[in-house]
CSV table of N, CA and C in Angstrom, one decimal:
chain,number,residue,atom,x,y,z
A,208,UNK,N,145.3,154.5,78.5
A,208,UNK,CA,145.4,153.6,79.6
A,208,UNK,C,144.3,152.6,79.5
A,209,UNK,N,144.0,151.6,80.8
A,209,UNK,CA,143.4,150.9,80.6
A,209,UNK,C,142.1,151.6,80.6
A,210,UNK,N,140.9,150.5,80.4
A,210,UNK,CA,139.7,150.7,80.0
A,210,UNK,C,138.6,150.9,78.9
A,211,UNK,N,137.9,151.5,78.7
A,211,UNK,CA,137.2,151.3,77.0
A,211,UNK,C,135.8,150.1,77.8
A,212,UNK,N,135.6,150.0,76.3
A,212,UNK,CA,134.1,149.3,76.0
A,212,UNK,C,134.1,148.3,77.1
A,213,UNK,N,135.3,147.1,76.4
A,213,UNK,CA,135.7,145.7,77.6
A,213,UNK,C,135.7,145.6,79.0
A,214,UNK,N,135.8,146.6,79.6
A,214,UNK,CA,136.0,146.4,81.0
A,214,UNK,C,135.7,145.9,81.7
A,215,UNK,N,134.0,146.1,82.0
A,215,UNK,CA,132.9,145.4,82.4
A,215,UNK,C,132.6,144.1,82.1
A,216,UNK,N,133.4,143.6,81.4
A,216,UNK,CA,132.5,142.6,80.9
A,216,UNK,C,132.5,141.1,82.0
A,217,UNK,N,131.2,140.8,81.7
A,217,UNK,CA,131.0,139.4,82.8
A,217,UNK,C,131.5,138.3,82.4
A,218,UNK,N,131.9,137.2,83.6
A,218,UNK,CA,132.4,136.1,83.0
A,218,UNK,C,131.5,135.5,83.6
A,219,UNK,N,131.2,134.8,82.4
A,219,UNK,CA,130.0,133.8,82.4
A,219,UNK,C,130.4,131.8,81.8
A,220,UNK,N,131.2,131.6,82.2
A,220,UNK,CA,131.7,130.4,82.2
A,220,UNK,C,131.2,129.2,83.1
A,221,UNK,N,130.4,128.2,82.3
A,221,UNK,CA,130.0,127.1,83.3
A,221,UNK,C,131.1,126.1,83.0
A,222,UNK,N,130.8,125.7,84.4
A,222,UNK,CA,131.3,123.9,84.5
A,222,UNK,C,130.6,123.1,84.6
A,223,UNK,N,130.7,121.8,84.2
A,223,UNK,CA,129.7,120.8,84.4
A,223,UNK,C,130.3,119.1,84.8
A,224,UNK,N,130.6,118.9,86.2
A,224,UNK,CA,131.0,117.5,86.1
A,224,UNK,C,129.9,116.2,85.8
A,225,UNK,N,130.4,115.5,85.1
A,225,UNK,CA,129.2,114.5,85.2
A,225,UNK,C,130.2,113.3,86.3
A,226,UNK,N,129.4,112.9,87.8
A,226,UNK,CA,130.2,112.5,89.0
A,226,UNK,C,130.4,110.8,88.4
A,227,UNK,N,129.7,110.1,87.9
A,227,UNK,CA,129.4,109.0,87.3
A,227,UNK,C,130.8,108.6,86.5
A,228,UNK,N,131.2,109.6,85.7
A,228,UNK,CA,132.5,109.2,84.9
A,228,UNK,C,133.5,110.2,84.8
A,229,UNK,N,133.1,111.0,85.6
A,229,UNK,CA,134.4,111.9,86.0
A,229,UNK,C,134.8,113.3,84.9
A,230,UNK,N,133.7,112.7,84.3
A,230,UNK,CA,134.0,113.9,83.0
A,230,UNK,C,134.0,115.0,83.1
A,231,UNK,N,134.6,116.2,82.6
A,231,UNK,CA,134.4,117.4,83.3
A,231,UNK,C,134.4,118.0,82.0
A,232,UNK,N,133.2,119.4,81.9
A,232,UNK,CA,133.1,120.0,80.3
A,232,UNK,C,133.0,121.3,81.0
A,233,UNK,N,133.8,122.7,80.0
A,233,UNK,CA,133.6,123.9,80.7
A,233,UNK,C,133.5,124.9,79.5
A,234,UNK,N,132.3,125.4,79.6
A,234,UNK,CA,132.0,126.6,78.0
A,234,UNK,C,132.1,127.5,78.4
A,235,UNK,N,133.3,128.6,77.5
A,235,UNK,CA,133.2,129.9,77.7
A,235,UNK,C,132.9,131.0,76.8
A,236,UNK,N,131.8,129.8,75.8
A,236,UNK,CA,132.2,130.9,74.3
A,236,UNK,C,130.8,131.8,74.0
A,237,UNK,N,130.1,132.0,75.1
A,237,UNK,CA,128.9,133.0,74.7
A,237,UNK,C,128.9,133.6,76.3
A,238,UNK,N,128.5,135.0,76.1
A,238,UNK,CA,127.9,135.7,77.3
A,238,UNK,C,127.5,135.5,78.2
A,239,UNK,N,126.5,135.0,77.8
A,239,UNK,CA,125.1,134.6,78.2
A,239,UNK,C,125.4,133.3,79.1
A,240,UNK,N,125.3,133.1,80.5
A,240,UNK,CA,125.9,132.0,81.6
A,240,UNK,C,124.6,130.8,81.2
A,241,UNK,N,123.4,131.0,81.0
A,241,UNK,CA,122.1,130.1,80.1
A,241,UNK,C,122.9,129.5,79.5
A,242,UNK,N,122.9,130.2,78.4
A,242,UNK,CA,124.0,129.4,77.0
A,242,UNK,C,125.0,128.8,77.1
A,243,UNK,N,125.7,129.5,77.9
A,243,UNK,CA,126.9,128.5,78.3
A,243,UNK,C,126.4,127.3,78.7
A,244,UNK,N,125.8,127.2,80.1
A,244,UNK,CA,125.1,126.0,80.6
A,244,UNK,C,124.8,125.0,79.4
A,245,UNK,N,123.5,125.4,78.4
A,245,UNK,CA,122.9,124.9,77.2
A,245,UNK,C,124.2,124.1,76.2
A,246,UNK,N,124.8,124.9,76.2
A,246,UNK,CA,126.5,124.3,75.3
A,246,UNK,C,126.9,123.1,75.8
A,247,UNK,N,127.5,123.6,77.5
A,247,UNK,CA,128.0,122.5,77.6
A,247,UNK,C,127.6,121.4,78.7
A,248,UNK,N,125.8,121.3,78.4
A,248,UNK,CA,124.9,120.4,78.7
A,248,UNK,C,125.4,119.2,77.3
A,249,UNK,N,125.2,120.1,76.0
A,249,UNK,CA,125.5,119.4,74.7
A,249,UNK,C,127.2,118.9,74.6
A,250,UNK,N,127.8,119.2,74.9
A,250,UNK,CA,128.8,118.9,74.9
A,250,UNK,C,129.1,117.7,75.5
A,251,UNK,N,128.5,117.7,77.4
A,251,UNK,CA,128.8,116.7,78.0
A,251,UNK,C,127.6,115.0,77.5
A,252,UNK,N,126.8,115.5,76.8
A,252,UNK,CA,125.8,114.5,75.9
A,252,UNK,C,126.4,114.1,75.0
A,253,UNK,N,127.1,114.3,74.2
A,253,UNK,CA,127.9,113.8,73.2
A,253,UNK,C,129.0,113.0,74.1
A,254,UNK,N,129.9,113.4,74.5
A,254,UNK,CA,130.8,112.8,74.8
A,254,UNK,C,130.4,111.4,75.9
A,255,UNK,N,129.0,111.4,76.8
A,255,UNK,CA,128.6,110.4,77.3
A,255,UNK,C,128.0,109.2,75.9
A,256,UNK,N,127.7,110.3,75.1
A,256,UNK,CA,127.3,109.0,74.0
A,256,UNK,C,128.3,108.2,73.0
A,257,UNK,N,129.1,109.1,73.1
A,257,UNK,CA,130.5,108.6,72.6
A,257,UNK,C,131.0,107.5,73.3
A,258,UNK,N,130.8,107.3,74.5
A,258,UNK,CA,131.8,106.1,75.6
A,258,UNK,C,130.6,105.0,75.8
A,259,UNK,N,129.7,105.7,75.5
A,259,UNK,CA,128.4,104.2,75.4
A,259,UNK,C,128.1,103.6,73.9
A,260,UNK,N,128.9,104.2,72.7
A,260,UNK,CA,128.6,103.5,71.8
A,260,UNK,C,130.4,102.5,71.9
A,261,UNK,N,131.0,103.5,71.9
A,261,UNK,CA,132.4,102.6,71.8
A,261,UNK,C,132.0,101.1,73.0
A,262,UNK,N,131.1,101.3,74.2
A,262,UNK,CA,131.1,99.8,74.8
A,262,UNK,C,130.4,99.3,74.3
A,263,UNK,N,129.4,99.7,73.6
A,263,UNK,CA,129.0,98.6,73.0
A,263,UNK,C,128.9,98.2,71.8
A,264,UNK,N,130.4,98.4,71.0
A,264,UNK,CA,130.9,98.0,70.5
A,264,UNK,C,131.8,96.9,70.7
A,265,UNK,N,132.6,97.3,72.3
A,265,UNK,CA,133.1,96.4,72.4
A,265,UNK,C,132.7,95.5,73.6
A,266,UNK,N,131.5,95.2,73.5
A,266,UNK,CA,130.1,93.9,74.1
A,266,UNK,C,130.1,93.2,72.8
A,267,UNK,N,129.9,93.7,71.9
A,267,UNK,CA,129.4,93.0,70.3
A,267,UNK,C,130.7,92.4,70.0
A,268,UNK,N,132.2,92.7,69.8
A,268,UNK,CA,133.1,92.0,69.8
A,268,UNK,C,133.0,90.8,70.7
A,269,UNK,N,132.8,91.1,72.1
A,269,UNK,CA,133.2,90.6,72.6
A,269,UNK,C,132.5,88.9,72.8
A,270,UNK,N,130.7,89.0,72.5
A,270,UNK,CA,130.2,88.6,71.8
A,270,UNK,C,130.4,87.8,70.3
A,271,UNK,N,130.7,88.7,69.5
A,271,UNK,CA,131.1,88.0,68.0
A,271,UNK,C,132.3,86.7,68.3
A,272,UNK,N,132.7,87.0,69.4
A,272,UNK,CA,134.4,86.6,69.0
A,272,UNK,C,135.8,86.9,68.2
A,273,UNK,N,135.9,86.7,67.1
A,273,UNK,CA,136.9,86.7,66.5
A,273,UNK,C,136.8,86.4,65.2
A,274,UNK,N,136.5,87.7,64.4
A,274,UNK,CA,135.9,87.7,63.1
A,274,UNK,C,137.0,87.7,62.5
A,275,UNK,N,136.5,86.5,61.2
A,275,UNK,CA,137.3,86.5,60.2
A,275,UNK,C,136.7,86.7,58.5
A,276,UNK,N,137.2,87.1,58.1
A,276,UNK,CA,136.4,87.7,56.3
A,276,UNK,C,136.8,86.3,55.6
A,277,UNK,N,135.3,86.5,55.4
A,277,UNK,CA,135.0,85.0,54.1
A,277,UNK,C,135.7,85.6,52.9
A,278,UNK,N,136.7,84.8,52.4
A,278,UNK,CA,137.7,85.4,51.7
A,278,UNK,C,138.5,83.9,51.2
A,279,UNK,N,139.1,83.9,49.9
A,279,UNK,CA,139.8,83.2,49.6
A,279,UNK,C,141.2,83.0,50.4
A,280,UNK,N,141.4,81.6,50.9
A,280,UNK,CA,142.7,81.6,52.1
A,280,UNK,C,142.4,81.9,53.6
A,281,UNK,N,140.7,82.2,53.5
A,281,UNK,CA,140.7,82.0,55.0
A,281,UNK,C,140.0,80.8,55.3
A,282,UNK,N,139.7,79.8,54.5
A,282,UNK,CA,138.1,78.9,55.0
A,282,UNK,C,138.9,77.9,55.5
A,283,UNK,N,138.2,77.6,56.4
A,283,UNK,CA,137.9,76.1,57.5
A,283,UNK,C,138.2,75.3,56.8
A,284,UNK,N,137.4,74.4,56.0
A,284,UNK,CA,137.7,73.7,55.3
A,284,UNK,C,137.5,73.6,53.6
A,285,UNK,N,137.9,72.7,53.1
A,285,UNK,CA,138.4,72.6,51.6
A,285,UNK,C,137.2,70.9,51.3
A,286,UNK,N,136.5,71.3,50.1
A,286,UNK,CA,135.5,70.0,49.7
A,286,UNK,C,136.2,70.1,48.2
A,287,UNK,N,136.5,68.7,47.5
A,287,UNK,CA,137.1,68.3,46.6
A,287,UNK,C,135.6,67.4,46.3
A,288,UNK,N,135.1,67.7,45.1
A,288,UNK,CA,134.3,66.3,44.6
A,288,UNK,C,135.1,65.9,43.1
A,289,UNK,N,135.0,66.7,42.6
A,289,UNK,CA,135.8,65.7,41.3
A,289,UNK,C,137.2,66.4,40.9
A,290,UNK,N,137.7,65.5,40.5
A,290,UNK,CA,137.6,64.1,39.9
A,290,UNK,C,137.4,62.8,41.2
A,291,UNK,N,137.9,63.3,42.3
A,291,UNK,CA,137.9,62.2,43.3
A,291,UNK,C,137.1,63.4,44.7
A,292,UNK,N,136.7,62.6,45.4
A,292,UNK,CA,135.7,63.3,46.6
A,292,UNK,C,136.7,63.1,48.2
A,293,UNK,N,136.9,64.9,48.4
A,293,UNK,CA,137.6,64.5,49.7
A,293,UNK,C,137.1,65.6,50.5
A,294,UNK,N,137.1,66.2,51.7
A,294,UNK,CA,137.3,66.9,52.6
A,294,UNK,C,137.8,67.5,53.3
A,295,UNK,N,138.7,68.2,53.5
A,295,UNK,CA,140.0,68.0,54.1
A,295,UNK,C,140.1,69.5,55.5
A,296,UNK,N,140.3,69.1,56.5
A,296,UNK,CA,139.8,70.2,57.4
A,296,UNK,C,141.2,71.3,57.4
A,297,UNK,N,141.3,72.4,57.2
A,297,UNK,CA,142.7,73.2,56.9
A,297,UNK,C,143.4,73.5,58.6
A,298,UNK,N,142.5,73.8,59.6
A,298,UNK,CA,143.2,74.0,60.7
A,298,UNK,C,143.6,72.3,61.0
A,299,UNK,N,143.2,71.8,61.2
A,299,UNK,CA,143.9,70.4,61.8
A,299,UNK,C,144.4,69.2,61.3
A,300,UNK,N,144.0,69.7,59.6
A,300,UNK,CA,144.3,68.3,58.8
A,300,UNK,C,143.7,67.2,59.0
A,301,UNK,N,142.2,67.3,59.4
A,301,UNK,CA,141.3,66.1,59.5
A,301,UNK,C,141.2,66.0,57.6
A,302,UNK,N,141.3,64.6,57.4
A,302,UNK,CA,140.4,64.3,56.2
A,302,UNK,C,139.8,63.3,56.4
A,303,UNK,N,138.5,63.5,55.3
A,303,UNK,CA,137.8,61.7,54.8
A,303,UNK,C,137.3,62.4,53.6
A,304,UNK,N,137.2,60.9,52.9
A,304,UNK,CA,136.4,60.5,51.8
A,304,UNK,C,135.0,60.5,51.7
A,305,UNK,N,134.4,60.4,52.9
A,305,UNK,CA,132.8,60.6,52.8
A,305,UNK,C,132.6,61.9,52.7
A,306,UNK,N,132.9,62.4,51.4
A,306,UNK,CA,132.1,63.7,51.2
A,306,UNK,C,130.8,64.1,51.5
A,307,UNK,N,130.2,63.2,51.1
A,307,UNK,CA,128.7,63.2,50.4
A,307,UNK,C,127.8,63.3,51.9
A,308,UNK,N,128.5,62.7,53.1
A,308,UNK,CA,128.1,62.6,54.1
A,308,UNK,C,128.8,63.7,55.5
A,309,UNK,N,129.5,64.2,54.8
A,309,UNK,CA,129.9,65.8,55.5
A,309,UNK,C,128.9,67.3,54.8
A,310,UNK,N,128.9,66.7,53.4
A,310,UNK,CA,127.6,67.8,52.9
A,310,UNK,C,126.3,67.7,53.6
A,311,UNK,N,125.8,66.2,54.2
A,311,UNK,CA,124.6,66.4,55.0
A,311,UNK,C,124.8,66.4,56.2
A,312,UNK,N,125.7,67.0,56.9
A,312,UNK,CA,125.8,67.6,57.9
A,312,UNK,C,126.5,67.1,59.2
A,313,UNK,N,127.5,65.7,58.9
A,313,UNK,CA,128.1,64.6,59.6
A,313,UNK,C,129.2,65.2,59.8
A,314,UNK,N,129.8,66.4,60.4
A,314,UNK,CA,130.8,66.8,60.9
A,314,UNK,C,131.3,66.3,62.5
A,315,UNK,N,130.9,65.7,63.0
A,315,UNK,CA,131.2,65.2,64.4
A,315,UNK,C,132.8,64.9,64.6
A,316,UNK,N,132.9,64.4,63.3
A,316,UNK,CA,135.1,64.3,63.1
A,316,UNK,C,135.7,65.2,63.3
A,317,UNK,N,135.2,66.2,62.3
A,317,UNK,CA,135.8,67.7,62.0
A,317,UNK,C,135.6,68.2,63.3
A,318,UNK,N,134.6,68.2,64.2
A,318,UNK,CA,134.1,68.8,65.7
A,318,UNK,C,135.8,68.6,66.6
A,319,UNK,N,135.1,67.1,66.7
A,319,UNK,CA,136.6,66.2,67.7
A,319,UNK,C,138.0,66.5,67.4
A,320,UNK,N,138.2,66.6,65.9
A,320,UNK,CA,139.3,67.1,66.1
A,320,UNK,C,140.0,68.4,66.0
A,321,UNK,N,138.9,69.3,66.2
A,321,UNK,CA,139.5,70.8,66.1
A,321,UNK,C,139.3,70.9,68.0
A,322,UNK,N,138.7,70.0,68.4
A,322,UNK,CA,138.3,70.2,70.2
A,322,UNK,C,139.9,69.8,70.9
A,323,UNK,N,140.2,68.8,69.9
A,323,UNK,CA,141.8,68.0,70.5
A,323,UNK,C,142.9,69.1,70.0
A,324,UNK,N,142.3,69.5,68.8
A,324,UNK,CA,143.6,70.8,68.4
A,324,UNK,C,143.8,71.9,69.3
A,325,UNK,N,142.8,72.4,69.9
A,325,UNK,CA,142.6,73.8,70.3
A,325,UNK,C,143.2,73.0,72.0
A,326,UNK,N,143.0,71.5,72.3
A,326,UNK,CA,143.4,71.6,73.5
A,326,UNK,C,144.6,71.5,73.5
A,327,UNK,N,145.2,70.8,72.8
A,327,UNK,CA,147.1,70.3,72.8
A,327,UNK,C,147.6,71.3,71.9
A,328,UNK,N,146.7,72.8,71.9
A,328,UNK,CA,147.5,74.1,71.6
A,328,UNK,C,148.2,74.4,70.0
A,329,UNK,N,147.3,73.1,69.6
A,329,UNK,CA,147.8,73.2,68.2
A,329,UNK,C,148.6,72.5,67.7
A,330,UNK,N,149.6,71.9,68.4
A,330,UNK,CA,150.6,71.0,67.8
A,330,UNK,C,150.4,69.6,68.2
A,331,UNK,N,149.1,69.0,68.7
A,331,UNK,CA,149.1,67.4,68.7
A,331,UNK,C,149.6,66.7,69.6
A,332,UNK,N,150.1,67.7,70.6
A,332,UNK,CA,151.1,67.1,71.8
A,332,UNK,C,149.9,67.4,73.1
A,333,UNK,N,150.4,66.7,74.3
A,333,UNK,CA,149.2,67.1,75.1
A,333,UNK,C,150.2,68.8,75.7
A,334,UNK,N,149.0,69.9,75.8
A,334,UNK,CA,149.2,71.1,76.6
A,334,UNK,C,150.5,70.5,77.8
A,335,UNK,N,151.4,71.7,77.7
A,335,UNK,CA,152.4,71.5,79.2
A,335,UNK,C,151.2,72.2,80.3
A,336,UNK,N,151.4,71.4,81.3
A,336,UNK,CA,150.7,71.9,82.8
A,336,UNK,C,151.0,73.6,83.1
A,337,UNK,N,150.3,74.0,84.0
A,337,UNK,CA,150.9,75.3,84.1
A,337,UNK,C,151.7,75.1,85.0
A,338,UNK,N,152.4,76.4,85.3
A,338,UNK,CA,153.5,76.6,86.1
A,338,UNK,C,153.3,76.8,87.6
A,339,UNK,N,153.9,76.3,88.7
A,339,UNK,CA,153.4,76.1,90.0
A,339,UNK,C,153.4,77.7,90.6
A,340,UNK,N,152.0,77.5,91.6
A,340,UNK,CA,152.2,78.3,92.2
A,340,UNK,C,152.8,79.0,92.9
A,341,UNK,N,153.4,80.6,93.3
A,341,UNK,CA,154.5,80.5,94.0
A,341,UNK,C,153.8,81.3,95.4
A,342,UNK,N,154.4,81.0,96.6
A,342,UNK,CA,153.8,81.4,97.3
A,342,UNK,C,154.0,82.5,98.1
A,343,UNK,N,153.9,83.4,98.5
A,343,UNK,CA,153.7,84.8,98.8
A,343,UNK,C,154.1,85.0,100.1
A,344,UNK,N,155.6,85.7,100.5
A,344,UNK,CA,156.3,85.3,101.9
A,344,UNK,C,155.6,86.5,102.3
């Protein structure tokens, strides 16, 4: 029948909410209700460090902006010096011939017109207006 060694035995199982983020951690795998506690003190420390490295990962994106790999086929722009000297900007199709004076640092063109691309959304046309308000019966 029932009974034997097991019977008695305690249950020694902690909970632990952390109220802050709602997290809830519960150890049942030692005797000992100390150790339990000790477990899943560690447990609920990991998993808070876990949700504070992932944000601030995504602070540092969000920060970076929008990485792109320096890589053949991704660059801004294109510098031609010989046989002939050109510049040629790849998002907007700005070019000039003053190379020599984009190498020292005369980009003010290339500025203007990636400012006019990004406004008329890329295709040179002015942006459509947005769409009217509608109002809430």
């Amino acid at each position: 029948g029932k009974g034997g060694q097991n019977v008695n035995k305690v249950e020694t199982a902690v909970r632990i909410l952390h109220i802050p983020t709602n997290i809830m951690v519960k150890c049942t795998q030692e005797r000992s209700q100390l150790k339990n506690k000790e477990i899943a003190l560690k447990m609920l420390k990991e998993r808070l460090l876990v949700i504070k490295e992932e944000q601030r990962v995504q602070e540092l994106a969000e920060i970076r902006g929008d990485m792109v790999q320096a890589e053949w086929g991704n660059q801004i722009r294109n510098y031609v010096l010989h046989p002939y000297k050109v510049v040629k900007d790849t998002r907007t199709g700005t070019e000039t011939s003053a190379a020599r004076d984009v190498l020292d640092g005369d980009i003010e063109a290339f500025c203007e017109s990636y400012l006019r691309h990004n406004k008329t959304g890329g295709t040179g046309q002015a942006a459509p207006p947005p769409p009217p308000a509608v109002a809430a019966a």
